[in-house]
């Protein structure tokens, strides 16, 4: 029932992913959500995000930001990372996932989608046939509509954890700060 919302993989952080491994497997593009995937909500690109985008380009990846946010927010973040981007993406609709692949001039099958929300980032990537990676949110401070989505995500995540347990795989534990 919930499988359409399940990511292909779940990791603790965008910054802990072995991108070289995926490049070696044939992936050539990465679609990122911004808020709580790369930086806390509303924050500009920080040094860690800039270094990640530099590393991805060194490996050979092209990158596209795919955000439901407004143009001003996405452009402000993008000043430091200089990536392709789509604002007001209307995720989870798959149209702009395909557009992102077109902007990167690669096949949709060679794209990774990384985000922190099941019902937008992951579901949309799944609908488009992209390899999806769920990351834990960077910061608990979120807008009310996101907190409501997090509440609705809980049963889906419980079902996903159960599936992982049956397949003897693990999921990332939330770090206590």
CSV table of N, CA and C in Angstrom, one decimal:
chain,number,residue,atom,x,y,z
A,1,UNK,N,0.8,-1.2,0.0
A,1,UNK,CA,0.0,0.0,0.0
A,1,UNK,C,0.9,1.3,0.0
A,2,UNK,N,1.9,1.3,0.8
A,2,UNK,CA,2.8,2.5,0.9
A,2,UNK,C,4.0,2.4,0.0
A,3,UNK,N,4.2,1.3,-0.7
A,3,UNK,CA,5.4,1.1,-1.4
A,3,UNK,C,5.7,2.2,-2.4
A,4,UNK,N,4.7,2.9,-3.0
A,4,UNK,CA,5.0,4.0,-3.9
A,4,UNK,C,5.7,5.2,-3.3
A,5,UNK,N,5.7,5.2,-1.9
A,5,UNK,CA,6.4,6.3,-1.2
A,5,UNK,C,7.7,5.9,-0.7
A,6,UNK,N,8.1,4.6,-0.8
A,6,UNK,CA,9.3,4.1,-0.3
A,6,UNK,C,10.5,4.5,-1.1
A,7,UNK,N,11.6,5.0,-0.5
A,7,UNK,CA,12.8,5.3,-1.2
A,7,UNK,C,13.5,4.0,-1.6
A,8,UNK,N,14.4,4.1,-2.5
A,8,UNK,CA,15.3,3.0,-2.8
A,8,UNK,C,16.3,2.8,-1.7
A,9,UNK,N,16.6,3.9,-1.0
A,9,UNK,CA,17.6,3.9,0.0
A,9,UNK,C,17.3,5.0,1.0
A,10,UNK,N,17.7,4.8,2.3
A,10,UNK,CA,17.5,5.8,3.3
A,10,UNK,C,18.8,6.0,4.0
A,11,UNK,N,19.3,7.2,4.0
A,11,UNK,CA,20.6,7.5,4.7
A,11,UNK,C,20.4,8.6,5.7
A,12,UNK,N,21.4,8.8,6.6
A,12,UNK,CA,21.3,9.8,7.6
A,12,UNK,C,21.4,11.2,7.0
A,13,UNK,N,22.3,11.4,6.1
A,13,UNK,CA,22.6,12.8,5.6
A,13,UNK,C,23.0,12.8,4.1
A,14,UNK,N,22.7,13.8,3.5
A,14,UNK,CA,23.1,14.1,2.1
A,14,UNK,C,24.6,14.0,2.0
A,15,UNK,N,25.3,14.5,3.1
A,15,UNK,CA,26.7,14.6,3.1
A,15,UNK,C,27.4,13.3,3.5
A,16,UNK,N,26.7,12.2,3.7
A,16,UNK,CA,27.3,10.9,4.0
A,16,UNK,C,27.1,9.9,2.9
A,17,UNK,N,26.7,10.4,1.7
A,17,UNK,CA,26.5,9.5,0.6
A,17,UNK,C,27.8,9.3,-0.2
A,18,UNK,N,28.0,8.1,-0.6
A,18,UNK,CA,29.2,7.7,-1.4
A,18,UNK,C,28.8,8.0,-2.9
A,19,UNK,N,29.0,9.2,-3.3
A,19,UNK,CA,28.6,9.6,-4.7
A,19,UNK,C,29.5,8.9,-5.8
A,20,UNK,N,30.7,8.7,-5.4
A,20,UNK,CA,31.6,8.0,-6.4
A,20,UNK,C,31.0,6.6,-6.7
A,21,UNK,N,30.5,5.9,-5.8
A,21,UNK,CA,29.9,4.6,-6.0
A,21,UNK,C,28.7,4.7,-7.0
A,22,UNK,N,27.9,5.7,-6.9
A,22,UNK,CA,26.8,5.9,-7.8
A,22,UNK,C,27.3,6.3,-9.2
A,23,UNK,N,28.3,7.1,-9.3
A,23,UNK,CA,28.9,7.5,-10.6
A,23,UNK,C,29.4,6.2,-11.3
A,24,UNK,N,30.1,5.4,-10.5
A,24,UNK,CA,30.7,4.1,-11.0
A,24,UNK,C,29.6,3.2,-11.5
A,25,UNK,N,28.4,3.3,-10.9
A,25,UNK,CA,27.2,2.5,-11.3
A,25,UNK,C,26.5,3.1,-12.6
A,26,UNK,N,27.0,4.2,-13.0
A,26,UNK,CA,26.4,4.8,-14.3
A,26,UNK,C,25.5,6.0,-14.1
A,27,UNK,N,25.3,6.4,-12.8
A,27,UNK,CA,24.5,7.6,-12.6
A,27,UNK,C,25.3,8.9,-13.0
A,28,UNK,N,24.7,9.9,-13.6
A,28,UNK,CA,25.4,11.0,-14.1
A,28,UNK,C,24.8,12.4,-13.6
A,29,UNK,N,23.6,12.3,-13.0
A,29,UNK,CA,23.0,13.5,-12.5
A,29,UNK,C,22.3,13.3,-11.2
A,30,UNK,N,22.3,14.4,-10.4
A,30,UNK,CA,21.7,14.4,-9.1
A,30,UNK,C,20.7,15.5,-9.0
A,31,UNK,N,19.4,15.2,-8.6
A,31,UNK,CA,18.4,16.2,-8.3
A,31,UNK,C,18.4,16.3,-6.8
A,32,UNK,N,18.5,17.5,-6.3
A,32,UNK,CA,18.4,17.8,-4.9
A,32,UNK,C,17.2,18.6,-4.5
A,33,UNK,N,16.5,18.3,-3.5
A,33,UNK,CA,15.7,19.3,-2.8
A,33,UNK,C,16.7,20.2,-2.0
A,34,UNK,N,16.2,21.3,-1.6
A,34,UNK,CA,17.1,22.3,-0.9
A,34,UNK,C,16.9,22.2,0.6
A,35,UNK,N,15.7,22.7,1.1
A,35,UNK,CA,15.5,22.9,2.5
A,35,UNK,C,15.4,21.5,3.3
A,36,UNK,N,16.2,21.5,4.3
A,36,UNK,CA,16.4,20.3,5.2
A,36,UNK,C,17.0,19.1,4.5
A,37,UNK,N,17.4,19.3,3.2
A,37,UNK,CA,18.2,18.2,2.5
A,37,UNK,C,19.6,18.7,2.4
A,38,UNK,N,19.8,19.9,2.0
A,38,UNK,CA,21.2,20.5,1.9
A,38,UNK,C,21.5,21.4,3.0
A,39,UNK,N,20.5,22.2,3.4
A,39,UNK,CA,20.7,23.2,4.5
A,39,UNK,C,19.4,23.2,5.3
A,40,UNK,N,19.5,23.8,6.5
A,40,UNK,CA,18.2,24.0,7.3
A,40,UNK,C,17.3,24.9,6.5
A,41,UNK,N,16.0,24.8,6.8
A,41,UNK,CA,15.0,25.5,6.0
A,41,UNK,C,15.3,27.1,6.0
A,42,UNK,N,15.3,27.6,4.7
A,42,UNK,CA,15.5,29.0,4.5
A,42,UNK,C,16.9,29.5,4.6
A,43,UNK,N,17.8,28.7,4.8
A,43,UNK,CA,19.2,29.1,4.9
A,43,UNK,C,19.9,29.1,3.6
A,44,UNK,N,20.8,30.0,3.4
A,44,UNK,CA,21.6,30.1,2.1
A,44,UNK,C,22.6,28.9,2.1
A,45,UNK,N,23.1,28.7,0.9
A,45,UNK,CA,24.1,27.6,0.8
A,45,UNK,C,25.3,27.9,1.7
A,46,UNK,N,25.7,26.9,2.5
A,46,UNK,CA,26.8,27.1,3.4
A,46,UNK,C,28.1,26.4,2.7
A,47,UNK,N,29.2,26.5,3.5
A,47,UNK,CA,30.4,26.0,2.9
A,47,UNK,C,30.4,24.5,2.6
A,48,UNK,N,29.6,23.8,3.5
A,48,UNK,CA,29.5,22.3,3.3
A,48,UNK,C,28.8,22.0,2.0
A,49,UNK,N,27.7,22.8,1.7
A,49,UNK,CA,27.0,22.6,0.4
A,49,UNK,C,27.8,23.0,-0.8
A,50,UNK,N,28.5,24.0,-0.7
A,50,UNK,CA,29.4,24.5,-1.8
A,50,UNK,C,30.5,23.4,-2.1
A,51,UNK,N,31.1,22.9,-1.0
A,51,UNK,CA,32.1,21.8,-1.2
A,51,UNK,C,31.5,20.5,-1.8
A,52,UNK,N,30.3,20.2,-1.4
A,52,UNK,CA,29.6,19.0,-2.0
A,52,UNK,C,29.4,19.2,-3.5
A,53,UNK,N,28.9,20.4,-3.9
A,53,UNK,CA,28.7,20.6,-5.3
A,53,UNK,C,30.0,20.6,-6.1
A,54,UNK,N,31.1,21.1,-5.5
A,54,UNK,CA,32.4,21.1,-6.2
A,54,UNK,C,32.8,19.6,-6.3
A,55,UNK,N,32.6,18.8,-5.3
A,55,UNK,CA,33.0,17.4,-5.3
A,55,UNK,C,32.2,16.7,-6.4
A,56,UNK,N,30.9,16.9,-6.4
A,56,UNK,CA,30.1,16.2,-7.4
A,56,UNK,C,30.5,16.6,-8.9
A,57,UNK,N,30.9,17.8,-9.1
A,57,UNK,CA,31.4,18.2,-10.4
A,57,UNK,C,32.7,17.5,-10.8
A,58,UNK,N,33.6,17.5,-9.7
A,58,UNK,CA,34.9,16.8,-9.9
A,58,UNK,C,34.7,15.3,-10.3
A,59,UNK,N,33.7,14.7,-9.7
A,59,UNK,CA,33.4,13.3,-10.0
A,59,UNK,C,32.9,13.1,-11.4
A,60,UNK,N,32.1,14.1,-11.9
A,60,UNK,CA,31.5,14.1,-13.2
A,60,UNK,C,30.0,14.3,-13.3
A,61,UNK,N,29.4,14.5,-12.1
A,61,UNK,CA,28.0,14.7,-12.0
A,61,UNK,C,27.5,16.1,-12.5
A,62,UNK,N,26.3,16.1,-13.1
A,62,UNK,CA,25.6,17.4,-13.2
A,62,UNK,C,24.6,17.4,-12.1
A,63,UNK,N,24.1,18.6,-11.8
A,63,UNK,CA,23.3,18.7,-10.6
A,63,UNK,C,22.1,19.7,-11.0
A,64,UNK,N,20.9,19.4,-10.4
A,64,UNK,CA,19.8,20.3,-10.6
A,64,UNK,C,19.1,20.4,-9.2
A,65,UNK,N,18.7,21.6,-8.8
A,65,UNK,CA,17.9,21.8,-7.7
A,65,UNK,C,16.5,21.8,-8.1
A,66,UNK,N,15.7,21.0,-7.4
A,66,UNK,CA,14.2,20.9,-7.7
A,66,UNK,C,13.5,21.2,-6.4
A,67,UNK,N,12.9,22.4,-6.4
A,67,UNK,CA,12.2,22.9,-5.2
A,67,UNK,C,10.8,23.4,-5.5
A,68,UNK,N,10.0,23.2,-4.5
A,68,UNK,CA,8.6,23.7,-4.5
A,68,UNK,C,8.6,25.2,-4.1
A,69,UNK,N,9.8,25.7,-3.6
A,69,UNK,CA,9.9,27.0,-3.2
A,69,UNK,C,9.8,28.0,-4.3
A,70,UNK,N,9.7,29.3,-4.0
A,70,UNK,CA,9.6,30.4,-4.9
A,70,UNK,C,10.9,30.7,-5.5
A,71,UNK,N,10.9,31.4,-6.6
A,71,UNK,CA,12.1,31.7,-7.4
A,71,UNK,C,13.2,32.4,-6.5
A,72,UNK,N,12.8,33.4,-5.7
A,72,UNK,CA,13.7,34.1,-4.9
A,72,UNK,C,14.5,33.2,-4.0
A,73,UNK,N,13.8,32.3,-3.3
A,73,UNK,CA,14.5,31.3,-2.4
A,73,UNK,C,15.5,30.5,-3.1
A,74,UNK,N,15.1,29.9,-4.3
A,74,UNK,CA,16.0,29.0,-5.0
A,74,UNK,C,17.2,29.7,-5.6
A,75,UNK,N,16.9,30.9,-6.2
A,75,UNK,CA,18.0,31.7,-6.7
A,75,UNK,C,19.0,32.1,-5.6
A,76,UNK,N,18.5,32.5,-4.5
A,76,UNK,CA,19.4,32.9,-3.4
A,76,UNK,C,20.3,31.8,-2.9
A,77,UNK,N,19.7,30.5,-2.8
A,77,UNK,CA,20.6,29.4,-2.5
A,77,UNK,C,21.5,29.1,-3.6
A,78,UNK,N,21.1,29.2,-4.8
A,78,UNK,CA,21.9,28.8,-6.0
A,78,UNK,C,23.1,29.7,-6.3
A,79,UNK,N,23.1,30.9,-5.8
A,79,UNK,CA,24.2,31.8,-6.0
A,79,UNK,C,25.5,31.2,-5.7
A,80,UNK,N,25.6,30.4,-4.6
A,80,UNK,CA,26.9,29.9,-4.2
A,80,UNK,C,27.2,28.5,-4.8
A,81,UNK,N,26.2,27.8,-5.3
A,81,UNK,CA,26.5,26.5,-5.9
A,81,UNK,C,26.4,26.4,-7.4
A,82,UNK,N,25.7,27.4,-8.0
A,82,UNK,CA,25.7,27.5,-9.5
A,82,UNK,C,25.2,26.2,-10.2
A,83,UNK,N,24.0,25.8,-9.9
A,83,UNK,CA,23.5,24.6,-10.5
A,83,UNK,C,22.3,24.9,-11.4
A,84,UNK,N,21.9,23.9,-12.1
A,84,UNK,CA,20.6,24.0,-12.8
A,84,UNK,C,19.5,24.1,-11.7
A,85,UNK,N,18.4,24.7,-12.0
A,85,UNK,CA,17.4,24.7,-11.0
A,85,UNK,C,16.0,24.9,-11.6
A,86,UNK,N,15.0,24.4,-10.8
A,86,UNK,CA,13.6,24.6,-11.1
A,86,UNK,C,12.9,24.9,-9.8
A,87,UNK,N,12.2,26.1,-9.8
A,87,UNK,CA,11.5,26.5,-8.7
A,87,UNK,C,10.0,26.3,-8.9
A,88,UNK,N,9.2,26.4,-7.9
A,88,UNK,CA,7.8,26.0,-7.9
A,88,UNK,C,7.6,24.8,-8.8
A,89,UNK,N,8.3,23.7,-8.4
A,89,UNK,CA,8.4,22.5,-9.2
A,89,UNK,C,7.1,21.6,-9.1
A,90,UNK,N,6.2,21.9,-8.2
A,90,UNK,CA,5.0,21.2,-8.1
A,90,UNK,C,5.2,19.7,-7.8
A,91,UNK,N,6.3,19.4,-7.0
A,91,UNK,CA,6.5,18.0,-6.6
A,91,UNK,C,5.3,17.6,-5.8
A,92,UNK,N,4.8,16.4,-6.0
A,92,UNK,CA,5.4,15.2,-6.5
A,92,UNK,C,5.1,15.0,-8.0
A,93,UNK,N,4.5,15.9,-8.7
A,93,UNK,CA,4.2,15.7,-10.1
A,93,UNK,C,5.6,15.5,-10.8
A,94,UNK,N,5.6,14.5,-11.7
A,94,UNK,CA,6.9,14.0,-12.3
A,94,UNK,C,7.4,14.9,-13.4
A,95,UNK,N,6.6,15.8,-14.0
A,95,UNK,CA,6.9,16.6,-15.1
A,95,UNK,C,8.3,17.3,-14.9
A,96,UNK,N,8.5,17.9,-13.8
A,96,UNK,CA,9.8,18.7,-13.6
A,96,UNK,C,11.0,17.8,-13.3
A,97,UNK,N,10.7,16.6,-12.9
A,97,UNK,CA,11.8,15.6,-12.7
A,97,UNK,C,12.4,15.3,-14.1
A,98,UNK,N,11.5,15.1,-15.1
A,98,UNK,CA,11.9,14.9,-16.5
A,98,UNK,C,12.6,16.1,-17.0
A,99,UNK,N,12.1,17.3,-16.7
A,99,UNK,CA,12.7,18.6,-17.1
A,99,UNK,C,14.1,18.7,-16.5
A,100,UNK,N,14.3,18.3,-15.3
A,100,UNK,CA,15.6,18.4,-14.7
A,100,UNK,C,16.6,17.5,-15.4
A,101,UNK,N,16.2,16.3,-15.8
A,101,UNK,CA,17.0,15.4,-16.6
A,101,UNK,C,17.4,16.0,-17.9
A,102,UNK,N,16.4,16.7,-18.5
A,102,UNK,CA,16.6,17.3,-19.8
A,102,UNK,C,17.6,18.5,-19.7
A,103,UNK,N,17.5,19.2,-18.6
A,103,UNK,CA,18.4,20.4,-18.4
A,103,UNK,C,19.8,19.8,-18.2
A,104,UNK,N,20.0,18.7,-17.6
A,104,UNK,CA,21.3,18.1,-17.4
A,104,UNK,C,21.8,17.3,-18.6
A,105,UNK,N,20.9,17.2,-19.6
A,105,UNK,CA,21.2,16.5,-20.8
A,105,UNK,C,21.5,15.0,-20.6
A,106,UNK,N,20.8,14.3,-19.7
A,106,UNK,CA,21.0,12.9,-19.4
A,106,UNK,C,19.6,12.2,-19.4
A,107,UNK,N,19.7,10.9,-19.4
A,107,UNK,CA,18.5,10.0,-19.3
A,107,UNK,C,18.0,10.0,-17.9
A,108,UNK,N,16.7,10.0,-17.8
A,108,UNK,CA,16.1,9.9,-16.5
A,108,UNK,C,16.6,8.7,-15.7
A,109,UNK,N,17.0,7.6,-16.3
A,109,UNK,CA,17.5,6.4,-15.7
A,109,UNK,C,18.9,6.6,-15.1
A,110,UNK,N,19.6,7.7,-15.4
A,110,UNK,CA,20.9,7.9,-14.9
A,110,UNK,C,20.9,9.1,-13.8
A,111,UNK,N,19.7,9.3,-13.2
A,111,UNK,CA,19.5,10.4,-12.3
A,111,UNK,C,19.3,9.8,-10.9
A,112,UNK,N,19.9,10.4,-9.9
A,112,UNK,CA,19.6,10.2,-8.5
A,112,UNK,C,18.7,11.3,-8.0
A,113,UNK,N,17.7,11.1,-7.1
A,113,UNK,CA,16.9,12.1,-6.5
A,113,UNK,C,17.1,12.0,-5.0
A,114,UNK,N,17.5,13.1,-4.4
A,114,UNK,CA,17.8,13.1,-2.9
A,114,UNK,C,17.0,14.2,-2.3
A,115,UNK,N,16.2,13.7,-1.3
A,115,UNK,CA,15.4,14.7,-0.5
A,115,UNK,C,15.0,14.1,0.8
A,116,UNK,N,14.3,15.0,1.6
A,116,UNK,CA,14.0,14.7,3.0
A,116,UNK,C,12.5,14.4,3.2
A,117,UNK,N,11.7,14.5,2.1
A,117,UNK,CA,10.2,14.3,2.3
A,117,UNK,C,9.7,13.2,1.4
A,118,UNK,N,9.0,12.3,2.0
A,118,UNK,CA,8.4,11.2,1.3
A,118,UNK,C,7.4,11.6,0.2
A,119,UNK,N,6.5,12.5,0.6
A,119,UNK,CA,5.3,12.7,-0.2
A,119,UNK,C,5.6,13.7,-1.4
A,120,UNK,N,6.8,14.3,-1.4
A,120,UNK,CA,7.1,15.2,-2.5
A,120,UNK,C,8.4,14.7,-3.2
A,121,UNK,N,9.5,14.8,-2.5
A,121,UNK,CA,10.8,14.4,-3.2
A,121,UNK,C,10.8,12.9,-3.6
A,122,UNK,N,10.5,12.0,-2.7
A,122,UNK,CA,10.6,10.6,-3.0
A,122,UNK,C,9.5,10.1,-3.9
A,123,UNK,N,8.3,10.4,-3.5
A,123,UNK,CA,7.2,10.0,-4.3
A,123,UNK,C,7.3,10.5,-5.8
A,124,UNK,N,7.6,11.8,-5.9
A,124,UNK,CA,7.8,12.3,-7.3
A,124,UNK,C,8.9,11.6,-8.0
A,125,UNK,N,10.0,11.4,-7.4
A,125,UNK,CA,11.1,10.7,-8.0
A,125,UNK,C,10.7,9.3,-8.4
A,126,UNK,N,10.0,8.6,-7.5
A,126,UNK,CA,9.5,7.3,-7.9
A,126,UNK,C,8.6,7.3,-9.1
A,127,UNK,N,7.7,8.3,-9.1
A,127,UNK,CA,6.8,8.4,-10.3
A,127,UNK,C,7.5,8.6,-11.6
A,128,UNK,N,8.7,9.3,-11.5
A,128,UNK,CA,9.5,9.5,-12.7
A,128,UNK,C,10.4,8.4,-13.0
A,129,UNK,N,10.5,7.4,-12.2
A,129,UNK,CA,11.4,6.2,-12.4
A,129,UNK,C,12.8,6.5,-12.0
A,130,UNK,N,13.0,7.4,-11.1
A,130,UNK,CA,14.4,7.8,-10.7
A,130,UNK,C,14.8,7.0,-9.4
A,131,UNK,N,16.1,6.8,-9.2
A,131,UNK,CA,16.6,6.1,-8.0
A,131,UNK,C,16.5,7.2,-6.9
A,132,UNK,N,15.7,6.9,-5.9
A,132,UNK,CA,15.4,7.9,-4.8
A,132,UNK,C,16.2,7.5,-3.5
A,133,UNK,N,16.7,8.6,-2.9
A,133,UNK,CA,17.4,8.4,-1.6
A,133,UNK,C,16.8,9.4,-0.6
A,134,UNK,N,16.2,8.9,0.4
A,134,UNK,CA,15.7,9.7,1.5
A,134,UNK,C,16.8,10.0,2.5
A,135,UNK,N,16.8,11.3,2.9
A,135,UNK,CA,17.8,11.7,4.0
A,135,UNK,C,17.0,12.2,5.1
A,136,UNK,N,17.5,12.0,6.3
A,136,UNK,CA,16.9,12.6,7.5
A,136,UNK,C,17.0,14.1,7.4
A,137,UNK,N,15.9,14.8,7.9
A,137,UNK,CA,15.9,16.3,7.8
A,137,UNK,C,17.1,16.8,8.7
A,138,UNK,N,17.7,17.9,8.2
A,138,UNK,CA,18.8,18.5,8.9
A,138,UNK,C,18.4,19.1,10.2
A,139,UNK,N,17.2,19.8,10.2
A,139,UNK,CA,16.8,20.5,11.4
A,139,UNK,C,15.3,20.2,11.7
A,140,UNK,N,15.0,20.2,12.9
A,140,UNK,CA,13.6,19.9,13.3
A,140,UNK,C,12.7,21.1,13.2
A,141,UNK,N,13.3,22.3,13.1
A,141,UNK,CA,12.5,23.6,13.0
A,141,UNK,C,12.0,23.7,11.6
A,142,UNK,N,10.7,23.5,11.4
A,142,UNK,CA,10.1,23.5,10.1
A,142,UNK,C,8.7,24.3,10.1
A,143,UNK,N,8.3,24.7,9.0
A,143,UNK,CA,7.0,25.3,8.9
A,143,UNK,C,5.9,24.4,9.2
A,144,UNK,N,4.8,24.9,9.6
A,144,UNK,CA,3.7,24.1,10.1
A,144,UNK,C,3.2,23.1,9.1
A,145,UNK,N,3.1,23.4,7.8
A,145,UNK,CA,2.6,22.5,6.8
A,145,UNK,C,3.6,21.3,6.6
A,146,UNK,N,4.9,21.5,6.8
A,146,UNK,CA,5.9,20.5,6.8
A,146,UNK,C,5.8,19.6,8.0
A,147,UNK,N,5.5,20.1,9.2
A,147,UNK,CA,5.3,19.3,10.4
A,147,UNK,C,4.1,18.4,10.2
A,148,UNK,N,3.1,18.9,9.6
A,148,UNK,CA,1.9,18.1,9.3
A,148,UNK,C,2.2,16.9,8.4
A,149,UNK,N,3.0,17.2,7.4
A,149,UNK,CA,3.4,16.1,6.5
A,149,UNK,C,4.3,15.1,7.2
A,150,UNK,N,5.1,15.6,8.1
A,150,UNK,CA,6.0,14.6,8.9
A,150,UNK,C,5.1,13.7,9.7
A,151,UNK,N,4.0,14.2,10.3
A,151,UNK,CA,3.1,13.4,11.0
A,151,UNK,C,2.5,12.3,10.1
A,152,UNK,N,2.1,12.7,8.9
A,152,UNK,CA,1.5,11.8,8.0
A,152,UNK,C,2.6,10.8,7.4
A,153,UNK,N,3.8,11.2,7.4
A,153,UNK,CA,4.9,10.3,7.0
A,153,UNK,C,5.2,9.1,7.9
A,154,UNK,N,4.8,9.3,9.2
A,154,UNK,CA,5.2,8.3,10.2
A,154,UNK,C,4.7,6.9,9.9
A,155,UNK,N,3.4,6.7,9.5
A,155,UNK,CA,3.0,5.3,9.2
A,155,UNK,C,3.8,4.7,8.0
A,156,UNK,N,4.1,5.6,7.1
A,156,UNK,CA,4.8,5.1,5.9
A,156,UNK,C,6.2,4.7,6.3
A,157,UNK,N,6.9,5.5,7.1
A,157,UNK,CA,8.2,5.2,7.5
A,157,UNK,C,8.2,3.9,8.4
A,158,UNK,N,7.2,3.7,9.2
A,158,UNK,CA,7.1,2.5,10.0
A,158,UNK,C,7.0,1.3,9.1
A,159,UNK,N,6.2,1.4,8.0
A,159,UNK,CA,6.0,0.3,7.1
A,159,UNK,C,7.4,0.0,6.3
A,160,UNK,N,8.1,1.1,6.0
A,160,UNK,CA,9.4,1.0,5.3
A,160,UNK,C,10.4,0.3,6.2
A,161,UNK,N,10.4,0.7,7.5
A,161,UNK,CA,11.3,0.1,8.5
A,161,UNK,C,11.0,-1.4,8.6
A,162,UNK,N,9.8,-1.8,8.6
A,162,UNK,CA,9.4,-3.2,8.7
A,162,UNK,C,9.9,-4.0,7.5
A,163,UNK,N,9.7,-3.4,6.3
A,163,UNK,CA,10.2,-4.0,5.1
A,163,UNK,C,11.8,-4.2,5.2
A,164,UNK,N,12.5,-3.1,5.6
A,164,UNK,CA,13.9,-3.2,5.8
A,164,UNK,C,14.3,-4.3,6.8
A,165,UNK,N,13.6,-4.4,7.9
A,165,UNK,CA,13.9,-5.4,8.9
A,165,UNK,C,13.8,-6.8,8.3
A,166,UNK,N,12.7,-7.0,7.5
A,166,UNK,CA,12.5,-8.3,6.9
A,166,UNK,C,13.6,-8.7,5.9
A,167,UNK,N,14.1,-7.7,5.3
A,167,UNK,CA,15.2,-7.9,4.3
A,167,UNK,C,16.6,-7.8,4.9
A,168,UNK,N,16.6,-7.7,6.3
A,168,UNK,CA,17.9,-7.7,7.0
A,168,UNK,C,18.7,-6.4,6.7
A,169,UNK,N,18.1,-5.4,6.3
A,169,UNK,CA,18.8,-4.1,6.0
A,169,UNK,C,18.5,-3.2,7.2
A,170,UNK,N,19.3,-2.2,7.3
A,170,UNK,CA,19.1,-1.2,8.4
A,170,UNK,C,18.7,0.1,7.9
A,171,UNK,N,18.2,1.0,8.7
A,171,UNK,CA,17.8,2.3,8.4
A,171,UNK,C,18.6,3.2,9.3
A,172,UNK,N,18.8,4.5,8.9
A,172,UNK,CA,19.6,5.4,9.8
A,172,UNK,C,18.8,5.8,11.0
A,173,UNK,N,19.5,5.7,12.1
A,173,UNK,CA,18.9,6.2,13.4
A,173,UNK,C,19.1,7.7,13.5
A,174,UNK,N,18.1,8.3,14.0
A,174,UNK,CA,18.3,9.8,14.2
A,174,UNK,C,19.3,10.1,15.3
A,175,UNK,N,20.2,11.0,15.0
A,175,UNK,CA,21.2,11.3,16.0
A,175,UNK,C,20.6,12.2,17.0
A,176,UNK,N,21.0,12.0,18.3
A,176,UNK,CA,20.6,12.8,19.4
A,176,UNK,C,21.6,13.9,19.6
A,177,UNK,N,21.1,15.1,19.6
A,177,UNK,CA,22.1,16.2,19.8
A,177,UNK,C,21.9,16.8,21.2
